Amino acid sequence: MNNQKVQSDPFSLVSDELSLVADRLRSMVVTEVPKLAFAAEYFFKIGVEGKRFRPTVLLLMATALNMSDRPSLDYLETPLRRRQQCIAEITEMIHVASLLHDDVLDDANTRRGIRSLNSVMGNKLAVLAGDLLLSRACVALASLQNNEVVSLIAEVVQHLVTGETMQMTTTSEQRLNMQYYMEKTYYKTASLISNSCKSIALLAGQSTEAAMLSYQYGKNLGLAFQLIDDVLDFTGTSASLGKGSLSDIRHGIITAPLLFATEEFPQLGEVVQRGLDNPADVDLALDYLGRSQGIQRAKDLALMHANLAAAAIDSLPQSDDDDVRRSRQALIDLTLIVINRTK
C-alpha cells in the first residue's frame, strides 16, 4: 500500500458540505455569556479550524454507505444526510472539547499553531468551554432520537476520560507495556472516529456487517494516525517546533517508538523507569532510540493499521454508483495521507 499514490484530494470532495458543517458548528457554540462564547468559538473560527479531518471522514463514509439501488440525485439534501452531518458536528465538538481539557491537564501553551485557550483565558474558562461543547454535543445527539447511536457516542466520552486517566496513572510496568499503550491509544484517539463511523452506518440502516466494517475503518485509521503522531514527535518538522517537538518524552509519556526500542535495548527500560525528569536521561533515551529500529517499527505498525482500514472499505458490498466509488476511494486515499504526512 505504501507504494500507492493518492488518487484525489479527499477534502475537496466534501468541501462545500464541510463549510455547511463549519457554519453550523460556529452557530451551535454561541452563548449569552460573552467570555464563554469567545472561548467556545476559539477553535471554530475561520482559519483556525484545521483540516476538519474527522468530519471529512464521516461525510465521505456517509456517501460510501449510500448503497441503495438508486441513490437520489439530491441525497445531500435528504433528512438522513442532515442527521449524518449532525454526527460530524457532534464528533468535532467532542474532539475540540477533549483538546481544550487536555491542554489544561498538560499545561500546554500552543494548539494548531496558535496560543492554547488555557494560556489566553486561563484554565477555568478553558474547562468551562470544553464543558459547554460537550453539553451542545449532547443536545444534538438527543435530537437524533436513536438510542443505539446515543449509547455509542456516550461510551466515546467515557473512553476519552478512561484513556486520559490511563495516561496519567500508569504503573512502572504499564509504562513499558505495548498492549496497555495501544489500549490507551484506542480510548484517547481511535474510539471517537470508529464509533462515529459506525453511527453513520446505523443511521443509514445498514447491515450489522457494514456497520462493523465502518467501525473497523475508523478504529484502524485512528490508530494509524496516532502512531504516526508518535513518530513525528521525534522526527517531524514545523516552523514553530523545528525538528521533532519531543513533547511526549518531555512530559514523561512513553510512546510506540520508545516501546519498540526498549525491546531491542532492555537497558533503555531502566532509563524510562527513572521518569525522564533528568535532561541527561532524555538524551540517553534518544540515543538508544536512534540506534534502534523503534521509529521504523512504529511506522510499520501504523502502515499495518492503515492497510486494515483500507481493507475494511474494500470489503463493503459492491456498488456501481460513481459517487459511492469516489467516496470509498477517498477514504482509502485518507489512509495514505495519514501514513505519509510529515507534520
Short mmCIF file of C-alpha atoms in Angstrom, two decimals:
data_model
loop_
_atom_site.label_atom_id
_atom_site.label_comp_id
_atom_site.label_asym_id
_atom_site.label_seq_id
_atom_site.Cartn_x
_atom_site.Cartn_y
_atom_site.Cartn_z
CA MET A 1 0.00 0.00 0.00
CA ASN A 2 2.81 2.45 0.74
CA ASN A 3 3.73 2.37 -2.95
CA GLN A 4 0.26 3.53 -3.99
CA LYS A 5 -0.48 7.12 -4.87
CA VAL A 6 -3.31 9.28 -3.63
CA GLN A 7 -5.79 9.49 -6.49
CA SER A 8 -7.71 12.57 -5.36
CA ASP A 9 -7.98 15.21 -2.66
CA PRO A 10 -10.46 13.65 -0.21
CA PHE A 11 -11.10 17.01 1.44
CA SER A 12 -12.16 18.69 -1.81
CA LEU A 13 -14.86 16.05 -2.40
CA VAL A 14 -16.81 17.29 0.62
CA SER A 15 -15.54 20.89 0.83
CA ASP A 16 -18.93 22.54 0.26
CA GLU A 17 -20.59 20.28 2.81
CA LEU A 18 -17.74 20.89 5.26
CA SER A 19 -18.44 24.62 5.00
CA LEU A 20 -22.07 24.00 5.97
CA VAL A 21 -20.96 21.88 8.92
CA ALA A 22 -18.43 24.53 9.99
CA ASP A 23 -21.07 27.30 9.82
CA ARG A 24 -23.46 25.25 11.93
CA LEU A 25 -20.70 24.47 14.44
CA ARG A 26 -19.99 28.17 14.89
CA SER A 27 -23.69 28.88 15.47
CA MET A 28 -24.09 25.96 17.89
CA VAL A 29 -21.43 27.20 20.31
CA VAL A 30 -22.87 30.69 20.75
CA THR A 31 -23.88 31.51 24.30
CA GLU A 32 -25.24 34.57 26.10
CA VAL A 33 -22.05 34.87 28.21
CA PRO A 34 -19.58 36.80 26.00
CA LYS A 35 -16.37 35.41 27.52
CA LEU A 36 -17.63 31.86 27.38
CA ALA A 37 -18.85 32.38 23.81
CA PHE A 38 -15.39 33.59 22.79
CA ALA A 39 -13.80 30.61 24.49
CA ALA A 40 -16.17 28.06 22.94
CA GLU A 41 -15.71 29.54 19.45
CA TYR A 42 -11.91 29.71 19.77
CA PHE A 43 -11.07 26.69 17.58
CA PHE A 44 -14.09 27.01 15.29
CA LYS A 45 -13.04 30.35 13.80
CA ILE A 46 -12.31 30.51 10.08
CA GLY A 47 -8.60 29.97 9.59
CA VAL A 48 -8.10 28.12 12.86
CA GLU A 49 -10.32 25.13 12.18
CA GLY A 50 -7.59 22.88 10.86
CA LYS A 51 -8.35 20.34 8.16
CA ARG A 52 -11.56 19.12 9.82
CA PHE A 53 -10.21 15.60 9.42
CA ARG A 54 -12.95 13.81 11.36
CA PRO A 55 -15.95 15.48 9.68
CA THR A 56 -14.32 14.76 6.32
CA VAL A 57 -14.05 11.06 7.14
CA LEU A 58 -17.66 10.94 8.33
CA LEU A 59 -19.15 12.75 5.33
CA LEU A 60 -17.20 10.51 2.96
CA MET A 61 -18.36 7.47 4.92
CA ALA A 62 -21.97 8.64 4.61
CA THR A 63 -21.69 8.63 0.81
CA ALA A 64 -19.63 5.42 0.76
CA LEU A 65 -22.52 3.65 2.54
CA ASN A 66 -25.23 5.07 0.26
CA MET A 67 -25.82 1.58 -1.09
CA SER A 68 -29.43 1.78 -2.25
CA ASP A 69 -30.04 0.61 -5.82
CA ARG A 70 -30.80 4.11 -7.00
CA PRO A 71 -29.20 6.81 -4.84
CA SER A 72 -31.17 10.04 -5.02
CA LEU A 73 -29.61 12.75 -7.15
CA ASP A 74 -30.11 15.19 -4.30
CA TYR A 75 -29.12 12.81 -1.50
CA LEU A 76 -27.06 15.60 0.12
CA GLU A 77 -30.35 17.35 0.91
CA THR A 78 -32.16 14.38 2.46
CA PRO A 79 -33.20 14.16 6.15
CA LEU A 80 -30.84 11.18 6.51
CA ARG A 81 -27.88 13.21 5.24
CA ARG A 82 -28.70 16.03 7.65
CA ARG A 83 -28.68 13.51 10.51
CA GLN A 84 -25.33 12.17 9.33
CA GLN A 85 -23.96 15.72 9.14
CA CYS A 86 -25.10 16.09 12.74
CA ILE A 87 -22.84 13.16 13.69
CA ALA A 88 -19.93 15.04 12.06
CA GLU A 89 -20.78 18.14 14.11
CA ILE A 90 -21.14 16.19 17.36
CA THR A 91 -17.83 14.42 16.73
CA GLU A 92 -15.99 17.69 16.12
CA MET A 93 -17.42 19.28 19.26
CA ILE A 94 -16.39 16.30 21.38
CA HIS A 95 -12.94 16.32 19.76
CA VAL A 96 -12.37 20.04 20.40
CA ALA A 97 -13.70 19.72 23.95
CA SER A 98 -11.16 16.96 24.59
CA LEU A 99 -8.38 19.18 23.20
CA LEU A 100 -9.37 22.05 25.50
CA HIS A 101 -9.40 19.77 28.52
CA ASP A 102 -6.15 18.02 27.53
CA ASP A 103 -4.38 21.38 27.16
CA VAL A 104 -5.35 22.27 30.71
CA LEU A 105 -4.15 18.90 32.02
CA ASP A 106 -0.88 19.20 30.06
CA ASP A 107 -0.41 22.92 30.79
CA ALA A 108 0.06 23.40 27.02
CA ASN A 109 0.88 26.80 25.52
CA THR A 110 0.04 26.22 21.86
CA ARG A 111 -2.52 24.32 19.79
CA ARG A 112 -2.93 24.27 15.98
CA GLY A 113 -0.21 26.86 15.60
CA ILE A 114 -1.80 29.46 17.90
CA ARG A 115 -1.84 30.04 21.64
CA SER A 116 -3.87 27.45 23.52
CA LEU A 117 -7.11 28.69 25.05
CA ASN A 118 -5.93 27.99 28.60
CA SER A 119 -2.88 30.20 28.05
CA VAL A 120 -5.10 33.02 26.69
CA MET A 121 -8.06 32.88 29.08
CA GLY A 122 -6.93 30.69 31.96
CA ASN A 123 -7.66 27.11 32.96
CA LYS A 124 -11.14 27.68 34.40
CA LEU A 125 -12.65 29.20 31.27
CA ALA A 126 -10.93 26.61 29.08
CA VAL A 127 -12.51 23.80 31.13
CA LEU A 128 -15.92 25.50 31.05
CA ALA A 129 -15.67 26.00 27.29
CA GLY A 130 -14.98 22.28 26.89
CA ASP A 131 -17.96 21.52 29.12
CA LEU A 132 -20.17 23.80 27.02
CA LEU A 133 -19.13 21.98 23.84
CA LEU A 134 -19.92 18.61 25.43
CA SER A 135 -23.35 19.87 26.52
CA ARG A 136 -24.08 21.18 23.00
CA ALA A 137 -22.99 17.81 21.60
CA CYS A 138 -25.39 16.05 24.00
CA VAL A 139 -28.32 18.21 22.87
CA ALA A 140 -27.53 17.49 19.21
CA LEU A 141 -27.15 13.79 19.99
CA ALA A 142 -30.54 13.66 21.72
CA SER A 143 -32.17 15.27 18.66
CA LEU A 144 -31.23 12.21 16.58
CA GLN A 145 -33.59 10.06 18.70
CA ASN A 146 -31.58 6.90 18.10
CA ASN A 147 -30.79 5.03 21.31
CA GLU A 148 -28.02 2.90 19.79
CA VAL A 149 -26.18 5.95 18.46
CA VAL A 150 -26.66 7.82 21.75
CA SER A 151 -25.15 4.87 23.63
CA LEU A 152 -22.19 4.64 21.25
CA ILE A 153 -21.28 8.31 21.48
CA ALA A 154 -21.80 8.39 25.25
CA GLU A 155 -19.37 5.50 25.50
CA VAL A 156 -16.85 7.51 23.46
CA VAL A 157 -16.86 10.29 26.07
CA GLN A 158 -16.27 7.67 28.76
CA HIS A 159 -13.39 6.28 26.68
CA LEU A 160 -11.77 9.72 26.41
CA VAL A 161 -11.80 10.04 30.19
CA THR A 162 -10.56 6.47 30.61
CA GLY A 163 -7.69 6.98 28.16
CA GLU A 164 -6.55 10.21 29.78
CA THR A 165 -6.72 8.60 33.22
CA MET A 166 -4.70 5.60 31.99
CA GLN A 167 -2.04 8.00 30.70
CA MET A 168 -1.86 9.89 33.98
CA THR A 169 -1.78 6.87 36.30
CA THR A 170 0.46 4.30 34.61
CA THR A 171 2.46 1.98 36.84
CA SER A 172 6.12 1.39 36.01
CA GLU A 173 5.18 -1.95 34.46
CA GLN A 174 2.37 -0.46 32.36
CA ARG A 175 4.66 2.28 31.02
CA LEU A 176 6.62 -0.35 29.09
CA ASN A 177 3.66 -2.49 28.03
CA MET A 178 2.77 -2.13 24.32
CA GLN A 179 -0.67 -3.72 24.76
CA TYR A 180 -1.51 -1.20 27.52
CA TYR A 181 -0.26 1.62 25.30
CA MET A 182 -2.40 0.53 22.32
CA GLU A 183 -5.47 0.17 24.53
CA LYS A 184 -4.94 3.68 25.87
CA THR A 185 -4.45 4.95 22.30
CA TYR A 186 -7.74 3.39 21.24
CA TYR A 187 -9.55 5.11 24.10
CA LYS A 188 -7.90 8.51 23.60
CA THR A 189 -7.81 8.67 19.79
CA ALA A 190 -9.49 5.86 17.87
CA SER A 191 -12.75 5.32 19.79
CA LEU A 192 -14.24 8.66 18.70
CA ILE A 193 -13.71 8.18 14.97
CA SER A 194 -14.52 4.44 14.97
CA ASN A 195 -17.81 4.77 16.84
CA SER A 196 -18.76 7.86 14.84
CA CYS A 197 -18.21 5.93 11.61
CA LYS A 198 -20.38 3.13 12.99
CA SER A 199 -23.05 5.69 13.91
CA ILE A 200 -23.12 6.93 10.30
CA ALA A 201 -23.86 3.35 9.21
CA LEU A 202 -26.52 2.79 11.89
CA LEU A 203 -28.38 5.97 10.94
CA ALA A 204 -28.41 4.75 7.33
CA GLY A 205 -29.99 1.47 8.41
CA GLN A 206 -27.02 -0.53 7.17
CA SER A 207 -26.42 -4.20 7.95
CA THR A 208 -24.54 -5.28 11.06
CA GLU A 209 -21.64 -6.26 8.78
CA ALA A 210 -21.46 -2.85 7.08
CA ALA A 211 -21.66 -1.09 10.46
CA MET A 212 -18.78 -3.23 11.76
CA LEU A 213 -16.67 -2.55 8.64
CA SER A 214 -17.27 1.18 9.16
CA TYR A 215 -16.17 0.79 12.78
CA GLN A 216 -13.04 -1.15 11.74
CA TYR A 217 -12.12 1.54 9.23
CA GLY A 218 -12.37 4.28 11.86
CA LYS A 219 -10.56 2.27 14.53
CA ASN A 220 -7.59 1.38 12.33
CA LEU A 221 -7.39 4.83 10.76
CA GLY A 222 -7.35 6.35 14.27
CA LEU A 223 -4.62 4.00 15.49
CA ALA A 224 -2.50 4.66 12.37
CA PHE A 225 -2.99 8.41 12.85
CA GLN A 226 -1.75 8.30 16.45
CA LEU A 227 1.21 6.04 15.67
CA ILE A 228 2.39 8.49 13.01
CA ASP A 229 1.90 11.29 15.55
CA ASP A 230 4.19 9.32 17.88
CA VAL A 231 6.83 9.11 15.16
CA LEU A 232 6.51 12.79 14.22
CA ASP A 233 7.08 13.80 17.83
CA PHE A 234 10.65 12.59 17.26
CA THR A 235 11.11 13.33 13.54
CA GLY A 236 8.53 15.89 12.41
CA THR A 237 9.22 19.39 11.27
CA SER A 238 7.26 22.61 11.63
CA ALA A 239 8.13 26.28 11.60
CA SER A 240 7.37 26.66 15.31
CA LEU A 241 8.92 23.47 16.63
CA GLY A 242 11.98 22.76 14.50
CA LYS A 243 12.93 19.09 14.23
CA GLY A 244 10.73 16.98 16.44
CA SER A 245 8.96 18.65 19.35
CA LEU A 246 9.78 15.80 21.78
CA SER A 247 6.74 16.95 23.76
CA ASP A 248 5.69 13.42 24.76
CA ILE A 249 9.03 12.32 26.16
CA ARG A 250 9.48 15.64 27.94
CA HIS A 251 6.12 15.02 29.64
CA GLY A 252 7.26 11.51 30.57
CA ILE A 253 4.82 9.90 28.09
CA ILE A 254 6.30 6.78 26.52
CA THR A 255 5.02 6.09 23.00
CA ALA A 256 5.41 3.32 20.42
CA PRO A 257 8.91 4.20 19.06
CA LEU A 258 10.45 4.07 22.55
CA LEU A 259 8.49 0.94 23.47
CA PHE A 260 9.88 -0.85 20.42
CA ALA A 261 13.38 0.48 21.16
CA THR A 262 13.14 -0.92 24.70
CA GLU A 263 12.60 -4.40 23.23
CA GLU A 264 16.00 -4.07 21.50
CA PHE A 265 17.76 -2.34 24.37
CA PRO A 266 16.38 -3.56 27.73
CA GLN A 267 18.67 -1.10 29.49
CA LEU A 268 16.53 1.69 27.96
CA GLY A 269 13.73 0.39 30.17
CA GLU A 270 15.77 1.30 33.25
CA VAL A 271 16.22 4.85 31.92
CA VAL A 272 12.47 5.16 31.25
CA GLN A 273 11.59 3.85 34.70
CA ARG A 274 13.57 6.68 36.28
CA GLY A 275 10.85 9.01 34.95
CA LEU A 276 12.81 11.03 32.33
CA ASP A 277 12.77 14.09 34.60
CA ASN A 278 16.51 14.49 34.08
CA PRO A 279 17.53 16.03 30.70
CA ALA A 280 20.51 13.66 30.66
CA ASP A 281 18.11 10.70 30.78
CA VAL A 282 16.10 12.18 27.91
CA ASP A 283 19.30 12.44 25.86
CA LEU A 284 20.24 8.87 26.77
CA ALA A 285 16.77 7.61 25.75
CA LEU A 286 17.04 9.44 22.42
CA ASP A 287 20.46 7.89 21.84
CA TYR A 288 19.06 4.39 22.35
CA LEU A 289 16.10 5.25 20.11
CA GLY A 290 18.45 6.46 17.35
CA ARG A 291 20.36 3.17 17.43
CA SER A 292 17.21 1.07 17.40
CA GLN A 293 14.55 0.17 14.86
CA GLY A 294 11.94 1.82 17.09
CA ILE A 295 10.86 4.55 14.69
CA GLN A 296 10.70 2.21 11.70
CA ARG A 297 8.74 -0.41 13.65
CA ALA A 298 6.22 2.23 14.75
CA LYS A 299 5.85 3.28 11.10
CA ASP A 300 5.39 -0.36 10.10
CA LEU A 301 2.67 -0.81 12.73
CA ALA A 302 0.93 2.35 11.51
CA LEU A 303 1.06 1.01 7.94
CA MET A 304 -0.45 -2.28 9.08
CA HIS A 305 -3.40 -0.45 10.63
CA ALA A 306 -3.77 1.76 7.55
CA ASN A 307 -3.93 -1.36 5.40
CA LEU A 308 -6.59 -2.84 7.70
CA ALA A 309 -8.62 0.38 7.35
CA ALA A 310 -8.38 0.24 3.55
CA ALA A 311 -9.33 -3.46 3.58
CA ALA A 312 -12.49 -2.64 5.54
CA ILE A 313 -13.60 -0.24 2.78
CA ASP A 314 -12.76 -2.80 0.10
CA SER A 315 -14.94 -5.33 1.94
CA LEU A 316 -18.13 -3.23 1.72
CA PRO A 317 -20.78 -4.57 -0.69
CA GLN A 318 -20.02 -3.57 -4.26
CA SER A 319 -21.70 -0.55 -5.82
CA ASP A 320 -21.90 0.77 -9.38
CA ASP A 321 -22.67 4.32 -8.23
CA ASP A 322 -19.89 6.77 -9.15
CA ASP A 323 -20.33 8.92 -6.02
CA VAL A 324 -20.12 5.86 -3.80
CA ARG A 325 -16.98 4.65 -5.56
CA ARG A 326 -15.33 8.07 -5.41
CA SER A 327 -16.02 8.35 -1.69
CA ARG A 328 -14.67 4.88 -0.99
CA GLN A 329 -11.50 5.68 -2.93
CA ALA A 330 -11.18 8.93 -0.97
CA LEU A 331 -11.44 7.00 2.31
CA ILE A 332 -8.64 4.71 1.10
CA ASP A 333 -6.64 7.77 0.00
CA LEU A 334 -7.01 9.18 3.52
CA THR A 335 -5.18 6.14 4.89
CA LEU A 336 -2.25 7.02 2.61
CA ILE A 337 -2.36 10.69 3.60
CA VAL A 338 -2.26 9.71 7.29
CA ILE A 339 0.75 7.42 6.74
CA ASN A 340 2.75 9.83 4.60
CA ARG A 341 2.20 13.09 6.47
CA THR A 342 5.22 14.95 7.79
CA LYS A 343 3.61 17.28 10.34
#
